[in-house]
C-alpha positions as MATLAB code, in Angstrom:
seq = 'PIYWLGDVVTGNMGYSYAQNQSVVDMFRQRGPSTVWLGVWAIVIGLVIAVPVGVYSAYRRDGALDRILSFSSFAVLSTPQLVVAVFLLYAVANRFAFFPNIPDYVAPWSNPIEHFRNFFLPSFTLGVGLGAVWSRLLRADMALTLQSDFINLARAKGVSPTRVLWVHALRSSVLSLVTSVALQLSGLISGAVVAEQFFQVGGIGGRLVIAVQQNDILVIQAITAAVVATVVLVNVGVDLLYAVIDPRIRQARALA';
ca = [
     109.783   73.946  114.700;
     108.304   74.647  118.147;
     110.943   72.526  119.877;
     113.651   74.159  117.780;
     112.439   77.660  118.710;
     112.450   76.623  122.348;
     116.069   75.525  122.038;
     116.974   78.776  120.269;
     115.686   80.773  123.232;
     118.079   78.852  125.478;
     120.994   79.433  123.053;
     120.961   75.994  121.413;
     120.626   76.057  117.608;
     121.747   72.497  117.061;
     124.948   70.790  115.975;
     126.453   70.517  112.509;
     127.837   66.990  112.210;
     129.035   67.761  108.678;
     131.432   70.412  110.069;
     131.736   68.925  113.579;
     130.742   72.241  115.112;
     127.748   73.691  116.946;
     125.693   76.250  115.053;
     126.220   78.838  117.797;
     130.004   78.445  117.511;
     129.665   78.819  113.752;
     127.896   82.167  114.218;
     130.528   83.318  116.704;
     133.335   82.392  114.337;
     131.890   83.574  111.033;
     129.254   86.131  112.031;
     131.546   89.157  112.575;
     132.991   88.923  109.053;
     129.548   88.984  107.443;
     128.326   91.764  109.747;
     131.256   94.030  108.900;
     130.967   93.141  105.232;
     127.347   94.297  105.271;
     128.085   97.404  107.340;
     130.845   98.608  105.039;
     128.801   97.769  101.943;
     126.007  100.014  103.246;
     128.490  102.762  104.122;
     130.071  102.611  100.657;
     126.634  102.614   99.040;
     125.586  105.721  100.990;
     128.887  107.488  100.293;
     128.219  106.968   96.581;
     124.453  107.569   96.607;
     124.107  110.750   98.656;
     126.399  113.114   96.695;
     125.417  111.593   93.334;
     121.685  111.735   94.098;
     121.781  115.255   95.541;
     123.874  116.747   92.752;
     121.892  114.962   90.032;
     118.659  116.412   91.418;
     120.168  119.879   91.830;
     121.501  119.879   88.264;
     118.811  117.657   86.795;
     118.735  117.182   83.033;
     122.212  118.676   82.767;
     125.192  117.036   81.118;
     126.660  115.657   84.355;
     123.246  114.406   85.472;
     122.927  112.415   82.281;
     126.417  110.977   82.696;
     125.700  109.990   86.300;
     122.337  108.503   85.315;
     123.936  106.450   82.547;
     126.652  105.273   84.943;
     124.076  104.265   87.546;
     122.089  102.207   85.042;
     125.307  100.619   83.762;
     126.242   99.552   87.289;
     122.702   98.290   87.942;
     122.850   96.093   84.852;
     126.197   94.571   85.868;
     125.886   91.410   88.001;
     127.785   91.305   91.281;
     129.608   88.246   89.939;
     131.126   90.333   87.143;
     132.075   93.126   89.549;
     133.742   90.610   91.878;
     135.722   89.003   89.054;
     136.856   92.407   87.767;
     137.989   93.599   91.219;
     139.696   90.292   91.933;
     141.779   90.162   88.760;
     142.174   93.873   88.001;
     142.822   95.104   91.533;
     143.475   92.363   94.095;
     145.898   90.386   91.915;
     147.739   93.503   90.737;
     148.143   95.331   94.023;
     149.565   93.581   97.071;
     147.804   96.097   99.328;
     144.587   94.063   99.032;
     145.377   90.508  100.135;
     142.986   87.561  100.121;
     143.222   86.649  103.807;
     140.317   84.603  105.207;
     141.181   85.360  108.845;
     138.879   87.891  110.500;
     140.559   91.098  111.692;
     138.541   93.404  113.972;
     138.679   97.142  113.160;
     139.698   98.017  116.723;
     142.596   95.547  116.762;
     144.185   96.521  113.424;
     142.268   99.145  111.385;
     144.617   99.006  108.396;
     144.436   95.218  108.017;
     140.688   95.366  108.542;
     140.393   97.908  105.716;
     142.640   95.857  103.424;
     140.617   92.692  103.969;
     137.128   94.185  103.681;
     137.336   97.037  101.181;
     137.125   95.059   97.924;
     134.358   92.604   98.965;
     132.416   95.477  100.535;
     132.848   97.588   97.402;
     131.553   94.661   95.340;
     128.251   94.907   97.206;
     128.254   98.641   97.891;
     128.649   99.934   94.346;
     125.380   98.310   93.261;
     123.578   99.615   96.338;
     124.910  103.086   95.633;
     123.506  102.975   92.094;
     120.034  101.992   93.338;
     119.959  104.483   96.185;
     121.244  107.376   94.061;
     118.292  106.967   91.695;
     115.819  106.899   94.587;
     117.361  109.946   96.220;
     117.490  111.863   92.957;
     113.777  111.296   92.334;
     112.788  112.404   95.847;
     115.171  115.371   95.846;
     113.855  116.594   92.497;
     110.324  116.749   93.935;
     111.449  118.266   97.231;
     113.366  121.085   95.537;
     110.096  122.192   93.921;
     108.244  122.324   97.260;
     106.851  125.507   98.787;
     108.982  125.314  101.930;
     112.149  125.203   99.810;
     111.041  128.289   97.907;
     110.262  129.963  101.242;
     113.719  129.123  102.596;
     115.323  130.587   99.490;
     113.174  133.731   99.782;
     114.260  134.174  103.403;
     117.874  134.276  102.274;
     118.982  130.833  103.471;
     122.222  129.846  101.754;
     121.848  127.441   98.792;
     124.170  124.947  100.492;
     122.005  124.835  103.626;
     118.821  124.622  101.580;
     120.192  121.698   99.593;
     122.031  119.671  102.249;
     119.830  120.374  105.286;
     116.261  121.262  104.328;
     115.895  119.364  101.051;
     118.021  116.342  101.913;
     116.358  115.735  105.276;
     112.935  115.692  103.650;
     114.060  113.364  100.861;
     115.719  110.470  102.693;
     112.640  108.490  103.758;
     112.662  106.335  100.627;
     116.419  105.936  100.951;
     116.152  104.778  104.571;
     113.386  102.340  103.618;
     115.474  100.921  100.795;
     118.479  100.464  103.097;
     116.328   98.345  105.416;
     114.848   96.311  102.555;
     118.270   95.597  101.050;
     119.522   93.799  104.169;
     118.131   90.458  103.070;
     119.657   90.955   99.627;
     123.058   91.522  101.197;
     123.157   87.865  102.231;
     122.881   86.676   98.617;
     125.523   89.217   97.639;
     127.710   88.147  100.547;
     127.781   84.633   99.097;
     129.463   85.976   95.942;
     131.814   88.372   97.735;
     132.869   85.859  100.368;
     133.533   83.121   97.848;
     135.684   85.266   95.566;
     137.585   87.187   98.229;
     137.888   84.318  100.726;
     136.004   86.104  103.494;
     135.230   83.489  106.127;
     131.642   84.561  106.735;
     128.090   83.271  106.943;
     127.538   83.447  103.171;
     130.319   80.992  102.426;
     129.109   78.712  105.206;
     125.605   78.780  103.717;
     126.961   77.506  100.394;
     128.708   74.625  102.160;
     125.573   73.839  104.160;
     123.455   73.634  100.999;
     126.008   71.365   99.312;
     126.131   69.063  102.368;
     122.383   69.231  103.049;
     123.134   70.614  106.520;
     119.538   71.469  107.452;
     120.188   72.912  110.919;
     122.738   75.412  109.614;
     120.476   76.485  106.736;
     117.559   76.839  109.145;
     119.578   78.884  111.642;
     120.989   81.249  109.005;
     117.537   81.790  107.498;
     116.060   82.520  110.923;
     118.876   84.960  111.727;
     118.326   86.830  108.454;
     114.563   87.046  109.006;
     114.978   88.257  112.593;
     117.519   90.887  111.505;
     115.265   92.223  108.749;
     112.263   92.428  111.095;
     114.200   94.233  113.836;
     115.785   96.679  111.395;
     112.415   97.500  109.829;
     110.974   98.214  113.280;
     113.933  100.494  113.963;
     113.398  102.252  110.619;
     109.735  102.887  111.451;
     110.832  104.572  114.672;
     113.508  106.505  112.800;
     110.942  108.061  110.477;
     109.641  110.253  113.300;
     113.171  111.454  114.069;
     113.906  112.352  110.448;
     110.590  114.001  109.523;
     108.860  116.230  112.133;
     105.604  115.987  110.186;
     105.342  112.316  111.135;
     105.767  113.188  114.830;
     103.034  115.792  114.526;
     100.689  113.356  112.761;
     101.248  110.724  115.463;
     100.614  113.307  118.195;
      97.302  114.323  116.616;
      96.202  110.708  116.052;
];
């Protein structure tokens, strides 16, 4: 491992004789697809989670809150494999707008083709993330809306919209941000399903091939890349806490 880490520092992760390709070239070829798949999955998850979590907390125990809660638990109990199969046969095969094209298309070169290629696999991963994050945000928002500073803001005449979407939401996203960071490693396992079904030529599909062919260097490199990404993102999240919550900055200043 020490020699391998030394080679990694110099940009040499080994050579895959099973695929007749260096590991670095494999990352260059397949890495962008997996990165964008993960990015759009997180974006879709947040687009679902934030309005659902905020409104469920604001109208907690109401009829719509119960419907949204039931829907979230239903999505959570549905495996990504089932979601992928449903989207593939019910959407991709019925509408020509969503093709199964394995070639990577950058968003800056052709935004429409990029959207067509990545929406369904990203939605496969993002809908489950949105269900998890909406429940976390709802729980934190429900507690925050009962806080003294929220009651003070309401007494001062601050508009309900500003109280809800600025004061309450900003103080309730710490658990959500933490969960986003923790879910990064889980996106790789989900990417395996999405990439296989929707023919996305990414790292997840290459990992499956590497396991089948016992390609140790590729498996080792992908695992190391995932671990390094999770560590770096968690460090960034720790720094982001102070930006989101001023109380953390004040506590660090007094320490």
